[in-house]
Amino acid sequence: MINSFSALRYVADFKKFFLGKEIYVITLEGYKIVVRPRTSDIYCIGEIIVNEEYLPSIKGVGSHFDTILDLGANIGCFSIWAARKLRPEKIISVEMEKSNYESLLKNITLNNLKRVVVPVRAAIYSKDTQIWIKASAVVKSVDKLSETDTGVKVRTFSLKSLVDLYQINKIDYFKMDIEGSEKFVLTEENREIFRKRVKYLFMEAHHFLKNDPKASLQYFRDLGFEVKTKFQVRRPLAPYLIEAFNPVFKKNGF
């Protein structure tokens, strides 16, 4: 598992990272990735591209992933990694923050993935509306959603609206890292979506913004999913990593 010090070696040019003002591109493991100076981009690169922490470890999940949903795509490290490693037909990549989304678009283009990765600038919320996002003063990578007019306006989708809009009947790999907004996804009304449409999920469950990672874990246990978890001890405000596999798809051989 990568830590803040070992992550630095993946930015390729320390001077550009610490002193530079312009976004630059590195080539790593065959991927081309944009890096923003003095940001958490290095964590994404190290954990996803180098450590491959999102490889499924539950037996029986298999290697066939036609459709992937990436909630909290950030700069797109998971999407470009999954496009090559898992070879899906389609990845829906959802990111709400403007700078992250711009980097996501660049990474899709740099890696020639426009036919595979579908970028969506939006937030996942309890309903379809427009909402304001405001960067946290404490944790710079965390954005808060508010129905009060403060910050930057962005459109929102409920999970049901999103999967219906993009005609997603089955999600082979559901990746979720939405910095505390999982509470808008792991709801009573979404149980049927997970029960019938989601084969496998890998998520980060966070402590902050009144979230309880154990509640996220219990959500999938109650659905009858096979669940594995571990704790990222080397990261600030470390989240739980949760894997969940739907036994319905195992029984049906999908």
C-alpha positions as a Markdown table, in Angstrom:
| # | Residue | x | y | z |
|---|---|---|---|---|
| 1 | Met | 0.0 | 0.0 | 0.0 |
| 2 | Ile | 1.4 | 3.3 | -1.0 |
| 3 | Asn | 2.1 | 6.1 | 1.5 |
| 4 | Ser | 2.7 | 9.9 | 1.0 |
| 5 | Phe | 6.4 | 9.5 | 0.7 |
| 6 | Ser | 6.7 | 6.6 | -1.7 |
| 7 | Ala | 3.9 | 8.2 | -3.8 |
| 8 | Leu | 6.2 | 11.1 | -4.7 |
| 9 | Arg | 8.5 | 9.0 | -6.9 |
| 10 | Tyr | 5.7 | 8.6 | -9.4 |
| 11 | Val | 5.4 | 12.3 | -10.3 |
| 12 | Ala | 8.5 | 11.9 | -12.4 |
| 13 | Asp | 9.7 | 15.5 | -12.0 |
| 14 | Phe | 10.0 | 16.8 | -8.4 |
| 15 | Lys | 10.7 | 20.4 | -9.5 |
| 16 | Lys | 7.6 | 20.5 | -11.7 |
| 17 | Phe | 5.5 | 18.9 | -8.9 |
| 18 | Phe | 6.7 | 21.1 | -6.0 |
| 19 | Leu | 7.5 | 24.4 | -7.7 |
| 20 | Gly | 5.7 | 24.3 | -11.1 |
| 21 | Lys | 2.5 | 26.1 | -11.9 |
| 22 | Glu | 1.5 | 24.2 | -15.0 |
| 23 | Ile | -0.1 | 20.7 | -15.4 |
| 24 | Tyr | 2.4 | 18.3 | -16.9 |
| 25 | Val | 2.2 | 14.7 | -18.3 |
| 26 | Ile | 4.0 | 11.6 | -17.1 |
| 27 | Thr | 4.3 | 8.2 | -18.7 |
| 28 | Leu | 4.0 | 5.3 | -16.3 |
| 29 | Glu | 3.4 | 1.6 | -16.9 |
| 30 | Gly | 2.4 | 2.5 | -20.4 |
| 31 | Tyr | -0.2 | 5.1 | -19.3 |
| 32 | Lys | 0.0 | 8.8 | -20.0 |
| 33 | Ile | -1.3 | 10.8 | -17.0 |
| 34 | Val | -1.7 | 14.5 | -16.3 |
| 35 | Val | -0.3 | 15.7 | -13.0 |
| 36 | Arg | -1.3 | 18.9 | -11.2 |
| 37 | Pro | 1.5 | 20.3 | -9.1 |
| 38 | Arg | 1.1 | 19.9 | -5.3 |
| 39 | Thr | -2.1 | 17.8 | -5.4 |
| 40 | Ser | -3.3 | 14.4 | -4.4 |
| 41 | Asp | -2.9 | 13.2 | -8.0 |
| 42 | Ile | 0.1 | 11.2 | -6.8 |
| 43 | Tyr | -2.1 | 9.1 | -4.5 |
| 44 | Cys | -4.4 | 8.2 | -7.4 |
| 45 | Ile | -1.4 | 7.3 | -9.6 |
| 46 | Gly | 0.4 | 5.2 | -7.0 |
| 47 | Glu | -2.6 | 3.3 | -5.6 |
| 48 | Ile | -4.5 | 2.6 | -8.8 |
| 49 | Ile | -1.8 | 2.5 | -11.6 |
| 50 | Val | 1.2 | 1.2 | -9.6 |
| 51 | Asn | -0.3 | -0.8 | -6.8 |
| 52 | Glu | -3.4 | -1.9 | -8.7 |
| 53 | Glu | -5.5 | -1.8 | -5.5 |
| 54 | Tyr | -8.7 | -2.1 | -7.4 |
| 55 | Leu | -8.1 | -5.6 | -8.7 |
| 56 | Pro | -10.9 | -7.8 | -7.4 |
| 57 | Ser | -9.7 | -10.2 | -4.7 |
| 58 | Ile | -13.0 | -12.1 | -4.1 |
| 59 | Lys | -12.9 | -15.6 | -5.7 |
| 60 | Gly | -15.6 | -16.1 | -8.3 |
| 61 | Val | -15.8 | -12.5 | -9.6 |
| 62 | Gly | -14.2 | -13.6 | -12.8 |
| 63 | Ser | -12.5 | -11.4 | -15.4 |
| 64 | His | -15.5 | -10.5 | -17.6 |
| 65 | Phe | -16.6 | -6.8 | -17.1 |
| 66 | Asp | -18.7 | -5.4 | -20.0 |
| 67 | Thr | -19.9 | -2.3 | -18.2 |
| 68 | Ile | -18.1 | -0.4 | -15.5 |
| 69 | Leu | -19.5 | 2.5 | -13.4 |
| 70 | Asp | -16.9 | 4.8 | -11.9 |
| 71 | Leu | -18.5 | 7.2 | -9.4 |
| 72 | Gly | -16.0 | 9.7 | -8.2 |
| 73 | Ala | -13.7 | 9.4 | -11.2 |
| 74 | Asn | -11.4 | 12.1 | -10.0 |
| 75 | Ile | -8.7 | 12.6 | -12.8 |
| 76 | Gly | -9.5 | 9.2 | -14.3 |
| 77 | Cys | -6.8 | 7.0 | -13.0 |
| 78 | Phe | -9.2 | 4.1 | -12.3 |
| 79 | Ser | -11.0 | 4.6 | -15.6 |
| 80 | Ile | -7.9 | 4.4 | -17.8 |
| 81 | Trp | -6.5 | 1.6 | -15.7 |
| 82 | Ala | -9.8 | -0.4 | -15.9 |
| 83 | Ala | -10.1 | 0.2 | -19.7 |
| 84 | Arg | -6.8 | -1.6 | -20.3 |
| 85 | Lys | -6.8 | -4.1 | -17.4 |
| 86 | Leu | -10.4 | -5.2 | -17.5 |
| 87 | Arg | -11.2 | -4.5 | -21.1 |
| 88 | Pro | -14.9 | -3.5 | -20.8 |
| 89 | Glu | -17.1 | -2.3 | -23.6 |
| 90 | Lys | -18.0 | 0.8 | -21.7 |
| 91 | Ile | -17.0 | 2.8 | -18.6 |
| 92 | Ile | -19.3 | 5.6 | -17.3 |
| 93 | Ser | -17.0 | 8.0 | -15.4 |
| 94 | Val | -18.8 | 10.5 | -13.1 |
| 95 | Glu | -16.9 | 13.4 | -11.6 |
| 96 | Met | -18.4 | 16.6 | -10.2 |
| 97 | Glu | -15.3 | 18.9 | -9.5 |
| 98 | Lys | -14.3 | 21.1 | -12.5 |
| 99 | Ser | -10.5 | 20.7 | -12.3 |
| 100 | Asn | -10.7 | 16.9 | -11.7 |
| 101 | Tyr | -13.1 | 16.6 | -14.7 |
| 102 | Glu | -10.8 | 18.6 | -17.0 |
| 103 | Ser | -7.9 | 16.2 | -16.1 |
| 104 | Leu | -10.3 | 13.3 | -16.6 |
| 105 | Leu | -11.0 | 14.5 | -20.2 |
| 106 | Lys | -7.3 | 15.0 | -20.9 |
| 107 | Asn | -6.4 | 11.5 | -19.6 |
| 108 | Ile | -9.1 | 9.9 | -21.7 |
| 109 | Thr | -7.7 | 11.7 | -24.8 |
| 110 | Leu | -4.1 | 10.9 | -24.0 |
| 111 | Asn | -4.8 | 7.2 | -23.7 |
| 112 | Asn | -7.1 | 7.0 | -26.8 |
| 113 | Leu | -10.1 | 5.9 | -24.8 |
| 114 | Lys | -12.9 | 8.1 | -26.2 |
| 115 | Arg | -14.7 | 5.1 | -27.6 |
| 116 | Val | -14.7 | 3.3 | -24.2 |
| 117 | Val | -14.9 | 5.9 | -21.4 |
| 118 | Val | -18.0 | 8.2 | -21.2 |
| 119 | Pro | -17.2 | 11.2 | -19.0 |
| 120 | Val | -20.1 | 12.7 | -17.1 |
| 121 | Arg | -19.7 | 16.0 | -15.1 |
| 122 | Ala | -22.3 | 15.6 | -12.3 |
| 123 | Ala | -22.7 | 14.7 | -8.6 |
| 124 | Ile | -24.5 | 11.7 | -7.3 |
| 125 | Tyr | -27.3 | 12.9 | -4.9 |
| 126 | Ser | -30.6 | 11.9 | -3.5 |
| 127 | Lys | -32.5 | 13.5 | -6.4 |
| 128 | Asp | -32.1 | 15.0 | -9.9 |
| 129 | Thr | -31.5 | 18.7 | -9.4 |
| 130 | Gln | -28.7 | 21.3 | -9.4 |
| 131 | Ile | -26.6 | 21.8 | -6.4 |
| 132 | Trp | -23.6 | 23.7 | -5.2 |
| 133 | Ile | -20.3 | 22.2 | -4.3 |
| 134 | Lys | -17.8 | 23.9 | -1.9 |
| 135 | Ala | -14.3 | 22.7 | -1.3 |
| 136 | Ser | -13.5 | 21.7 | 2.3 |
| 137 | Ala | -11.2 | 24.0 | 4.2 |
| 138 | Val | -9.8 | 21.1 | 6.1 |
| 139 | Val | -9.4 | 18.4 | 3.5 |
| 140 | Lys | -8.7 | 19.9 | 0.0 |
| 141 | Ser | -9.7 | 16.7 | -1.9 |
| 142 | Val | -13.1 | 16.7 | -0.3 |
| 143 | Asp | -16.0 | 18.7 | -1.6 |
| 144 | Lys | -19.3 | 19.3 | 0.2 |
| 145 | Leu | -22.7 | 19.3 | -1.4 |
| 146 | Ser | -25.1 | 22.0 | -0.4 |
| 147 | Glu | -28.6 | 23.1 | -1.6 |
| 148 | Thr | -27.6 | 26.7 | -0.5 |
| 149 | Asp | -26.1 | 29.0 | -3.1 |
| 150 | Thr | -22.4 | 28.8 | -2.1 |
| 151 | Gly | -19.6 | 27.6 | -4.3 |
| 152 | Val | -20.0 | 26.1 | -7.9 |
| 153 | Lys | -23.3 | 24.9 | -9.3 |
| 154 | Val | -23.3 | 21.3 | -10.7 |
| 155 | Arg | -26.1 | 19.0 | -11.9 |
| 156 | Thr | -27.0 | 15.9 | -9.9 |
| 157 | Phe | -28.4 | 12.5 | -10.6 |
| 158 | Ser | -29.9 | 9.9 | -8.3 |
| 159 | Leu | -28.3 | 6.5 | -8.9 |
| 160 | Lys | -31.5 | 5.3 | -10.6 |
| 161 | Ser | -31.7 | 8.2 | -12.9 |
| 162 | Leu | -28.0 | 7.8 | -13.9 |
| 163 | Val | -28.3 | 4.1 | -14.7 |
| 164 | Asp | -31.6 | 4.6 | -16.6 |
| 165 | Leu | -30.2 | 7.6 | -18.6 |
| 166 | Tyr | -27.2 | 5.6 | -19.8 |
| 167 | Gln | -29.3 | 2.4 | -20.2 |
| 168 | Ile | -27.2 | 0.4 | -17.8 |
| 169 | Asn | -29.0 | -2.9 | -17.2 |
| 170 | Lys | -26.1 | -4.6 | -15.5 |
| 171 | Ile | -23.0 | -3.1 | -13.8 |
| 172 | Asp | -20.2 | -5.6 | -13.9 |
| 173 | Tyr | -17.9 | -3.4 | -11.8 |
| 174 | Phe | -19.2 | -0.6 | -9.6 |
| 175 | Lys | -16.4 | 1.6 | -8.3 |
| 176 | Met | -17.3 | 4.3 | -5.8 |
| 177 | Asp | -15.1 | 6.8 | -4.2 |
| 178 | Ile | -17.3 | 9.9 | -3.6 |
| 179 | Glu | -15.8 | 11.2 | -0.4 |
| 180 | Gly | -18.7 | 10.8 | 2.0 |
| 181 | Ser | -21.6 | 11.1 | -0.5 |
| 182 | Glu | -22.0 | 7.3 | -0.4 |
| 183 | Lys | -24.9 | 8.0 | 1.9 |
| 184 | Phe | -26.9 | 9.2 | -1.1 |
| 185 | Val | -26.2 | 5.9 | -2.9 |
| 186 | Leu | -26.5 | 3.3 | -0.2 |
| 187 | Thr | -30.2 | 3.9 | 0.4 |
| 188 | Glu | -33.3 | 1.9 | 0.9 |
| 189 | Glu | -34.7 | 2.8 | -2.6 |
| 190 | Asn | -31.4 | 1.7 | -4.3 |
| 191 | Arg | -31.4 | -1.8 | -2.8 |
| 192 | Glu | -33.2 | -3.2 | -5.8 |
| 193 | Ile | -30.6 | -1.7 | -8.2 |
| 194 | Phe | -27.8 | -3.4 | -6.2 |
| 195 | Arg | -29.7 | -6.6 | -5.9 |
| 196 | Lys | -30.6 | -7.0 | -9.5 |
| 197 | Arg | -28.0 | -5.0 | -11.5 |
| 198 | Val | -24.7 | -4.9 | -9.7 |
| 199 | Lys | -22.3 | -7.8 | -10.0 |
| 200 | Tyr | -19.3 | -6.5 | -8.1 |
| 201 | Leu | -18.5 | -3.3 | -6.1 |
| 202 | Phe | -15.3 | -1.8 | -4.8 |
| 203 | Met | -15.7 | 1.3 | -2.7 |
| 204 | Glu | -14.0 | 3.6 | -0.3 |
| 205 | Ala | -16.2 | 4.2 | 2.8 |
| 206 | His | -15.3 | 7.3 | 4.7 |
| 207 | His | -15.5 | 8.4 | 8.3 |
| 208 | Phe | -16.1 | 12.1 | 7.8 |
| 209 | Leu | -19.3 | 14.1 | 6.8 |
| 210 | Lys | -21.3 | 12.0 | 9.4 |
| 211 | Asn | -20.6 | 8.7 | 7.6 |
| 212 | Asp | -20.1 | 5.4 | 9.2 |
| 213 | Pro | -18.0 | 2.8 | 7.2 |
| 214 | Lys | -19.5 | 0.0 | 9.2 |
| 215 | Ala | -23.0 | 1.0 | 8.0 |
| 216 | Ser | -21.8 | 0.8 | 4.4 |
| 217 | Leu | -20.4 | -2.7 | 5.1 |
| 218 | Gln | -23.7 | -3.8 | 6.7 |
| 219 | Tyr | -25.7 | -2.5 | 3.8 |
| 220 | Phe | -24.1 | -5.1 | 1.5 |
| 221 | Arg | -24.2 | -7.9 | 4.1 |
| 222 | Asp | -28.0 | -7.3 | 4.4 |
| 223 | Leu | -28.3 | -7.7 | 0.7 |
| 224 | Gly | -26.6 | -11.0 | 0.9 |
| 225 | Phe | -23.4 | -9.9 | -0.9 |
| 226 | Glu | -20.1 | -11.6 | -0.1 |
| 227 | Val | -18.0 | -8.9 | 1.5 |
| 228 | Lys | -14.3 | -8.2 | 2.2 |
| 229 | Thr | -12.8 | -5.2 | 3.8 |
| 230 | Lys | -9.5 | -3.6 | 4.8 |
| 231 | Phe | -8.4 | -0.4 | 6.4 |
| 232 | Gln | -6.0 | 2.0 | 4.7 |
| 233 | Val | -3.8 | 2.8 | 7.7 |
| 234 | Arg | -1.3 | 4.9 | 5.8 |
| 235 | Arg | -3.6 | 7.6 | 4.4 |
| 236 | Pro | -4.9 | 10.8 | 6.1 |
| 237 | Leu | -8.5 | 10.2 | 7.3 |
| 238 | Ala | -8.1 | 6.7 | 6.0 |
| 239 | Pro | -11.2 | 5.1 | 4.6 |
| 240 | Tyr | -12.3 | 1.5 | 4.6 |
| 241 | Leu | -11.9 | -0.4 | 1.3 |
| 242 | Ile | -15.0 | -2.5 | 0.8 |
| 243 | Glu | -15.4 | -5.3 | -1.9 |
| 244 | Ala | -18.8 | -6.8 | -2.4 |
| 245 | Phe | -19.8 | -9.6 | -4.7 |
| 246 | Asn | -23.4 | -10.3 | -5.6 |
| 247 | Pro | -24.0 | -14.1 | -5.3 |
| 248 | Val | -26.9 | -13.9 | -7.8 |
| 249 | Phe | -24.4 | -13.5 | -10.6 |
| 250 | Lys | -22.2 | -16.2 | -9.3 |
| 251 | Lys | -25.1 | -18.7 | -9.3 |
| 252 | Asn | -26.2 | -17.6 | -12.8 |
| 253 | Gly | -22.7 | -17.9 | -14.2 |
| 254 | Phe | -22.4 | -14.3 | -15.3 |
